[in-house]
Amino acid sequence: MKLNIQDKFNKELPADPNRSNTRRQVFKSCFSFVDPAKPTAPQLIHISKEMLEMLGIREEEAQSEEFLNVFSGKEVLENTSPYSMCYGGHQFGNWAGQLGDGRAINLAEVEHNGKNWALQLKGAGETPYSRNADGLAVLRSSIREHLCSEAMFHLGVPTTRSLSLVLSGDKVLRDIMYDGNPAYEKGAIVCRVAPSFIRFGSYQIFVSRGDLETLKKLTDFTIQHFFPNIRPGAKEAYTEFFKEVAERTLEMIIHWQRVGFVHGVMNTDNMSILGLTIDYGPYGWLEGYDPNWTPNTTDRQTRRYRFGQQPAVSLWNLLQLANTLYPLVEKPEPFQKILDWYQSHYQEAYVKMMSQKLGLEKITESNAKLISDLVEVLQLSETDMTIFFRHLADFSKDTELSKSNDFLDFIKEAFYQPEEVKDKILEQWKNWFIHYQECLKKETLTDTQRKELMNKVNPKYVLRNYMAQLAIDAADQGDYSVLNELHELLKRPYHEQPDQEKWFTKRPEWARHKVGCSMLSCSS
Ligand code: AMP
Ligand code: MG
């Protein structure tokens, strides 16, 4: 296996001079060198072919012992120096001090076809940032990360990727319910891939310690390598940098709201500076449309990171980043302007995105009302977001709404309690459809043209929480068929896949309250 290694992060930025693997506070350094732990009996269980191609690795090479050894942490690639990154972060709104890669180890950076990729093992053992944890990951959370990052990519959502999923052969102790009953689970290692894993918290840590020198080095490095539109060293470079981070973040959040993705832990250490979805922990997908839903049990009380709150939280996180970059600029106005822009532009971008989901080309006042009304109606009775929007494409603008009582039949599969949808609720649906039809009639698209456009933004297949759990339950028994099937399915989320209709259904009732299917805990 010949990788074109072009390390920059660990060559150009200040390294922790301490090379031991003891847990500690690390100062004035962006990372610490650390070797992955050697797994007992690594076994490759899944590879993303698309990622192999992106990295220039042939399929035969991926079957080699070398591949397994490198991507399980057993062997370190020649001429590389693996490292864990130092960062801090606000967790659930509070400054948490140094966090860092407690279980992530960057192997190397690879250049292929003009693109640069950092390869990072997650769950490959202790690092100086492991604090009171073990540096490991379990099979269930690794499957969730591997499947979801690739699914998000194919949905068109900016995200980190996942190359491989390996069993370590080691057992990992976890208290899954936090109730004092820990049990051993299979350990696993995912190789995540992204242009960079730098987070908002990577900058915050330096400012929290008054270390503006390292802050500047890291910011200059980021601009130079990842923001080609900004001229490094220019007077405005830092505010331009902040503006672009805000733009990228906004785009990511709009995509999350479009597909019904709830991240679950939007702490500032989980916000990528490149606007990528990063750190797939207790994430989830909206099934019944509910802006108050969060999959994260740790956040059950305040629901800080609930679906409907994601835009506001991203703004709060950007405000923290603005405070962090402020010492490089020493003027608050440019930051304030960008934060104000974020708020107003988010509204515009949201209405545009929702209009597309509804198949409307024109953006009018009336659309904004139609959208806010829809958000209300969707919550009158539990309504599956994915199924609703997919079936909505079958609506005809010539339907005779006033006469018909079965006008909702074409979306009835989206209702979890169809018997509830009568009387007042039915009336409200009818009013909404009358308004929708009026909006559609003002447009020039035919029903067929509109359907085609809508099916490009309303996915048919998403990684529902219970689907990931089925893959996990089977994999735990050594059966990887569901994992393979879902990985294939989710490569074409917008396509009709007639032999896969079984995955286009509402969440089954058994999954409503099952652990892993509806609620998940933080790091595991
Ligand atoms: P997360 O909630 O996954 O974003 O993690 C928050 C922090 O805890 C990060 O610094 C992680 O590296 C660290 N962390 C999470 N799980 C582990 C683990 N099993 N071992 C060591 N550090 C961990
Ligand atoms: Mg994290």
XYZ file of C-alpha atoms in Angstrom, residues 59-522:
464
model
C -9.370 -2.859 -3.339
C -6.808 -5.701 -3.267
C -4.593 -3.572 -1.043
C -7.475 -3.087 1.345
C -7.616 -6.859 1.827
C -3.966 -7.002 2.849
C -2.606 -7.611 6.314
C -0.838 -4.271 6.082
C -4.147 -2.439 5.646
C -5.653 -4.229 8.641
C -2.591 -3.532 10.751
C -2.407 0.147 9.878
C -6.108 0.854 10.304
C -6.374 -1.036 13.574
C -3.375 0.759 15.036
C -1.217 -2.381 15.184
C 1.406 -0.967 12.864
C 2.513 2.626 12.283
C 3.072 3.655 8.643
C 6.674 4.329 7.707
C 7.779 7.946 7.980
C 4.766 9.037 9.971
C 4.377 10.347 13.523
C 0.851 9.799 14.867
C -0.542 12.404 17.215
C -3.554 13.502 19.219
C -4.835 17.060 19.014
C -5.141 19.437 21.952
C -8.393 21.363 22.251
C -10.849 22.684 24.774
C -14.514 23.470 24.542
C -17.801 24.636 25.946
C -19.814 21.611 26.951
C -23.559 22.232 27.354
C -22.870 25.951 27.633
C -20.063 25.786 30.213
C -16.362 26.171 29.638
C -14.854 22.717 30.247
C -11.129 23.467 29.949
C -8.792 21.082 28.149
C -10.515 18.169 26.385
C -8.465 17.042 23.392
C -8.413 13.796 21.417
C -9.027 11.404 24.299
C -9.529 8.479 21.987
C -8.581 9.755 18.572
C -5.156 9.399 17.021
C -4.244 11.026 13.721
C -2.127 8.675 11.638
C -1.070 10.868 8.743
C -2.205 13.241 6.047
C -2.501 11.879 2.524
C -2.642 13.718 -0.770
C -4.435 12.118 -3.697
C -5.822 13.648 -6.885
C -5.134 17.131 -5.583
C -7.092 16.549 -2.358
C -5.694 16.308 1.154
C -7.034 13.946 3.753
C -6.196 13.463 7.407
C -6.604 9.858 8.582
C -7.673 9.455 12.172
C -8.296 6.317 14.223
C -11.074 6.590 16.787
C -10.902 4.152 19.685
C -7.214 3.256 19.306
C -6.257 3.687 22.947
C -5.187 6.165 25.574
C -3.702 9.547 24.854
C -2.541 12.429 27.070
C -6.126 13.738 26.688
C -7.958 10.617 27.854
C -8.692 12.142 31.294
C -10.542 9.468 33.293
C -11.587 7.334 30.318
C -10.006 4.419 28.432
C -9.425 5.766 24.934
C -11.536 2.998 23.427
C -14.767 2.763 21.449
C -17.347 0.002 21.321
C -18.678 -1.744 18.247
C -22.138 -0.169 18.494
C -20.937 3.436 18.498
C -18.353 2.676 15.800
C -21.008 1.183 13.504
C -23.147 4.255 14.105
C -20.293 6.581 13.159
C -19.167 4.535 10.152
C -22.654 4.188 8.662
C -23.863 7.690 9.405
C -20.872 9.624 8.138
C -21.078 7.874 4.771
C -24.887 8.223 4.688
C -24.592 11.959 5.351
C -22.055 12.333 2.564
C -24.391 10.694 0.069
C -27.227 12.926 1.263
C -25.063 15.884 0.281
C -24.394 17.041 3.847
C -20.859 18.306 4.629
C -19.308 15.688 6.893
C -16.201 13.849 7.976
C -15.984 10.450 6.263
C -15.277 6.923 7.433
C -12.848 4.618 5.645
C -12.925 1.450 7.697
C -14.444 -0.362 10.622
C -12.303 -2.880 12.476
C -12.951 -5.083 15.498
C -10.081 -4.771 17.939
C -10.552 -8.175 19.549
C -10.490 -6.460 22.941
C -13.335 -6.131 25.395
C -14.466 -2.708 26.553
C -16.369 -2.049 29.775
C -19.360 0.307 29.464
C -22.237 1.300 31.709
C -24.672 1.864 28.879
C -27.594 2.982 31.084
C -25.450 4.877 33.620
C -27.124 2.774 36.309
C -24.127 1.088 37.897
C -24.391 -2.081 35.791
C -21.399 -2.012 33.481
C -20.915 -4.845 30.990
C -18.226 -5.854 28.524
C -18.770 -5.082 24.869
C -16.769 -5.661 21.702
C -14.185 -2.950 21.041
C -13.858 -1.418 17.579
C -11.866 1.188 15.685
C -13.079 3.444 12.915
C -10.724 5.306 10.590
C -12.244 8.732 10.097
C -11.171 10.878 7.195
C -11.466 14.624 6.620
C -9.332 17.436 5.228
C -8.816 18.397 8.869
C -10.238 17.640 12.296
C -9.596 21.125 13.711
C -12.508 22.318 15.875
C -13.707 25.616 17.356
C -12.280 24.325 20.648
C -8.835 23.975 19.049
C -8.562 27.800 19.085
C -10.469 28.359 22.321
C -7.974 26.420 24.422
C -5.180 28.912 23.700
C -7.199 32.004 24.468
C -8.427 30.456 27.725
C -4.764 30.296 28.723
C -3.796 33.693 27.376
C -1.574 32.031 24.750
C -2.168 34.345 21.788
C 1.029 33.278 20.084
C -0.144 29.700 19.507
C -3.642 30.950 18.674
C -2.140 33.017 15.861
C -0.004 30.144 14.598
C -2.967 27.790 14.404
C -5.220 30.404 12.778
C -2.581 31.295 10.167
C -2.036 27.598 9.479
C -5.766 27.024 9.006
C -6.167 29.957 6.630
C -3.127 28.991 4.616
C -4.141 25.368 4.085
C -7.929 25.322 4.153
C -9.194 28.745 3.141
C -7.672 29.368 -0.288
C -9.881 32.412 -0.897
C -8.261 34.340 1.932
C -4.893 35.995 1.537
C -2.863 35.000 4.590
C -1.305 37.900 6.423
C -3.754 40.449 5.014
C -5.227 42.877 7.521
C -8.747 41.554 7.072
C -7.727 37.891 6.966
C -9.039 36.970 10.413
C -12.475 38.484 9.990
C -12.732 37.029 6.487
C -11.812 33.719 8.045
C -14.564 34.066 10.630
C -17.068 35.015 7.918
C -16.250 31.926 5.915
C -16.496 29.662 8.957
C -19.918 31.200 9.625
C -20.980 30.571 6.008
C -19.840 26.976 6.078
C -21.508 26.385 9.447
C -24.748 27.868 8.178
C -24.737 25.613 5.155
C -24.184 22.551 7.337
C -27.017 23.463 9.715
C -29.450 24.108 6.864
C -28.664 20.627 5.539
C -29.263 19.095 8.985
C -32.663 20.776 9.182
C -33.450 19.634 5.659
C -32.847 15.936 6.280
C -33.982 15.844 9.926
C -30.588 15.158 11.479
C -30.064 15.938 15.156
C -26.415 16.029 16.181
C -27.099 15.662 19.875
C -23.881 17.171 21.285
C -23.125 20.502 19.647
C -20.430 21.418 22.134
C -17.807 23.762 20.702
C -15.284 20.909 20.676
C -17.645 19.112 18.281
C -17.832 21.988 15.798
C -15.516 21.557 12.830
C -13.765 24.711 11.630
C -14.448 23.471 8.084
C -18.206 23.268 8.666
C -18.270 19.482 8.556
C -20.568 17.332 10.632
C -18.154 15.802 13.131
C -18.259 13.423 16.118
C -21.156 11.095 15.574
C -22.169 10.262 19.126
C -25.764 10.238 20.320
C -27.079 11.678 17.060
C -30.485 10.753 15.704
C -32.973 11.318 12.911
C -36.356 12.902 13.355
C -39.041 10.351 12.800
C -42.165 12.036 14.132
C -41.607 15.703 13.255
C -40.864 17.312 16.623
C -38.596 20.364 16.998
C -38.166 19.527 20.691
C -36.711 16.100 20.089
C -33.179 15.200 21.081
C -31.699 11.731 21.008
C -29.244 12.536 23.806
C -30.211 11.209 27.255
C -27.504 13.361 28.870
C -29.398 16.418 27.581
C -32.874 15.210 28.550
C -33.533 17.939 31.092
C -32.757 21.125 29.194
C -32.788 19.773 25.617
C -30.183 22.338 24.682
C -29.339 20.451 21.501
C -32.861 19.600 20.320
C -33.671 19.690 16.598
C -35.313 23.104 16.599
C -32.504 24.645 18.623
C -29.639 23.690 16.284
C -29.601 27.003 14.391
C -29.551 29.051 17.613
C -26.863 26.861 19.158
C -24.674 27.138 16.091
C -24.909 30.921 16.448
C -23.978 30.675 20.132
C -20.996 28.523 19.184
C -19.943 31.035 16.543
C -20.138 33.758 19.176
C -17.643 31.765 21.264
C -15.391 31.507 18.235
C -15.717 35.244 17.653
C -14.618 35.899 21.239
C -11.681 33.587 20.634
C -10.509 35.272 17.440
C -11.147 38.785 18.783
C -7.607 39.262 20.198
C -6.233 38.829 16.655
C -8.375 41.721 15.412
C -9.081 43.821 18.521
C -12.231 45.294 17.007
C -15.626 43.883 17.931
C -17.667 45.437 15.096
C -16.659 43.145 12.236
C -17.525 40.090 14.336
C -20.842 41.560 15.411
C -21.687 42.282 11.800
C -21.022 38.699 10.795
C -23.050 37.315 13.698
C -25.959 39.606 12.732
C -25.614 38.461 9.145
C -25.762 34.856 10.315
C -29.039 35.404 12.064
C -30.813 37.173 9.248
C -29.310 35.056 6.514
C -30.254 31.870 8.342
C -33.926 32.848 8.118
C -33.610 33.470 4.394
C -31.710 30.258 3.770
C -34.203 28.291 5.849
C -37.197 29.583 3.894
C -35.396 28.826 0.642
C -34.550 25.288 1.745
C -38.074 24.567 3.007
C -39.556 26.028 -0.187
C -37.464 23.532 -2.134
C -38.739 20.725 0.068
C -42.236 21.851 -0.886
C -41.357 22.111 -4.563
C -41.810 25.882 -4.718
C -39.490 27.853 -6.908
C -40.537 31.356 -5.944
C -39.656 32.679 -2.508
C -42.532 34.855 -1.339
C -44.042 36.082 1.937
C -46.789 33.602 1.386
C -44.260 30.715 1.315
C -42.862 31.749 4.681
C -46.360 31.557 6.174
C -47.021 28.249 4.439
C -43.830 26.856 5.971
C -44.486 28.038 9.504
C -48.048 26.699 9.290
C -46.726 23.358 8.078
C -44.388 23.103 11.064
C -47.478 23.511 13.281
C -49.684 21.054 11.405
C -46.965 18.408 11.309
C -47.052 18.357 15.098
C -50.811 17.983 15.568
C -50.458 14.235 15.337
C -47.145 12.385 15.181
C -46.077 12.603 11.523
C -43.001 10.975 10.051
C -40.846 13.695 8.499
C -39.131 11.619 5.821
C -42.247 9.809 4.657
C -44.337 12.981 4.675
C -42.004 14.974 2.434
C -41.364 12.076 0.101
C -45.057 11.436 -0.426
C -45.843 15.125 -0.676
C -44.265 15.034 -4.123
C -47.291 13.023 -5.277
C -49.711 15.857 -4.566
C -51.420 17.212 -7.639
C -52.209 20.864 -7.977
C -55.476 19.867 -9.611
C -56.799 17.879 -6.628
C -60.348 18.944 -5.803
C -59.713 19.629 -2.155
C -62.983 21.194 -1.139
C -65.079 18.190 -2.115
C -62.842 15.422 -0.960
C -62.536 13.877 2.472
C -59.844 11.436 1.507
C -57.451 14.109 0.226
C -54.903 13.019 2.841
C -54.784 9.377 1.751
C -51.606 9.865 -0.242
C -49.662 10.782 2.904
C -51.482 8.608 5.433
C -48.495 6.287 5.770
C -46.674 9.171 7.460
C -49.053 9.213 10.443
C -48.087 7.172 13.483
C -51.672 7.374 14.827
C -53.817 7.702 11.681
C -57.020 7.390 13.753
C -56.155 10.714 15.424
C -56.194 12.562 12.125
C -59.873 13.542 11.985
C -62.188 16.458 12.874
C -60.159 19.529 13.800
C -56.795 18.057 12.813
C -58.157 17.005 9.433
C -59.646 20.460 8.997
C -56.278 22.079 9.691
C -54.591 19.785 7.199
C -57.187 20.715 4.616
C -56.631 24.414 5.177
C -52.947 23.911 4.805
C -53.328 22.003 1.550
C -55.660 24.674 0.178
C -52.960 27.267 0.843
C -50.275 24.962 -0.595
C -52.307 24.475 -3.734
C -52.721 28.239 -4.146
C -48.951 28.645 -3.926
C -48.371 25.835 -6.424
C -50.824 27.359 -8.878
C -48.779 30.535 -8.961
C -45.815 28.515 -10.234
C -45.132 27.234 -13.716
C -43.861 23.740 -12.913
C -45.989 20.751 -13.843
C -46.713 18.094 -11.205
C -44.149 15.801 -12.802
C -41.435 18.433 -12.954
C -42.077 19.405 -9.358
C -41.911 15.808 -8.161
C -38.557 15.343 -9.821
C -37.128 18.405 -8.086
C -38.619 17.518 -4.699
C -37.199 14.008 -4.794
C -33.728 15.502 -5.069
C -34.009 17.283 -1.726
C -36.367 14.992 0.187
C -34.519 11.723 0.782
C -36.376 8.448 0.637
C -33.892 6.581 2.810
C -32.196 7.905 5.930
C -30.406 6.031 8.698
C -33.336 5.777 11.068
C -32.278 5.127 14.626
C -33.743 1.624 14.690
C -32.029 0.690 11.411
C -28.598 1.385 12.880
C -29.644 -0.665 15.906
C -30.607 -3.656 13.727
C -27.175 -3.496 12.089
C -25.589 -3.338 15.538
C -27.565 -6.256 17.010
C -26.676 -8.473 14.048
C -23.018 -7.393 14.018
C -22.754 -8.149 17.704
C -23.607 -11.756 16.760
C -20.979 -11.712 13.999
C -23.500 -11.135 11.201
C -22.544 -8.111 9.106
C -25.231 -8.490 6.447
C -27.450 -5.668 7.737
C -24.450 -3.369 8.027
C -23.527 -4.131 4.403
C -27.098 -3.742 3.229
C -27.587 -0.361 4.896
C -24.242 0.925 3.685
C -25.292 0.093 0.095
C -28.837 1.412 0.534
C -27.701 4.766 1.883
C -25.412 5.442 -1.044
C -28.527 6.326 -3.064
C -30.830 8.002 -0.571
C -32.816 9.976 -3.150
C -33.370 7.084 -5.568
C -36.288 4.729 -5.674
C -34.902 1.311 -4.756
C -37.899 -0.985 -5.257
C -36.292 -4.033 -3.639
C -35.500 -1.960 -0.526
C -38.977 -0.570 0.178
C -38.900 -2.267 3.568
C -36.603 0.518 4.771
C -39.099 3.159 3.696
C -41.442 2.706 6.621
C -42.152 4.415 9.897
C -40.203 3.415 12.950
C -41.705 0.146 14.227
C -43.430 0.350 17.612
C -40.897 -1.964 19.309
C -38.252 0.703 18.680
C -40.158 3.581 20.251
C -38.463 3.341 23.649
C -35.693 0.812 23.018
C -32.208 1.888 24.068
C -30.222 2.829 20.999
C -33.336 3.402 18.896
C -34.794 6.479 20.498
C -32.382 7.709 23.133
C -28.643 7.387 23.441
C -26.092 8.471 25.961
C -22.992 10.614 25.301
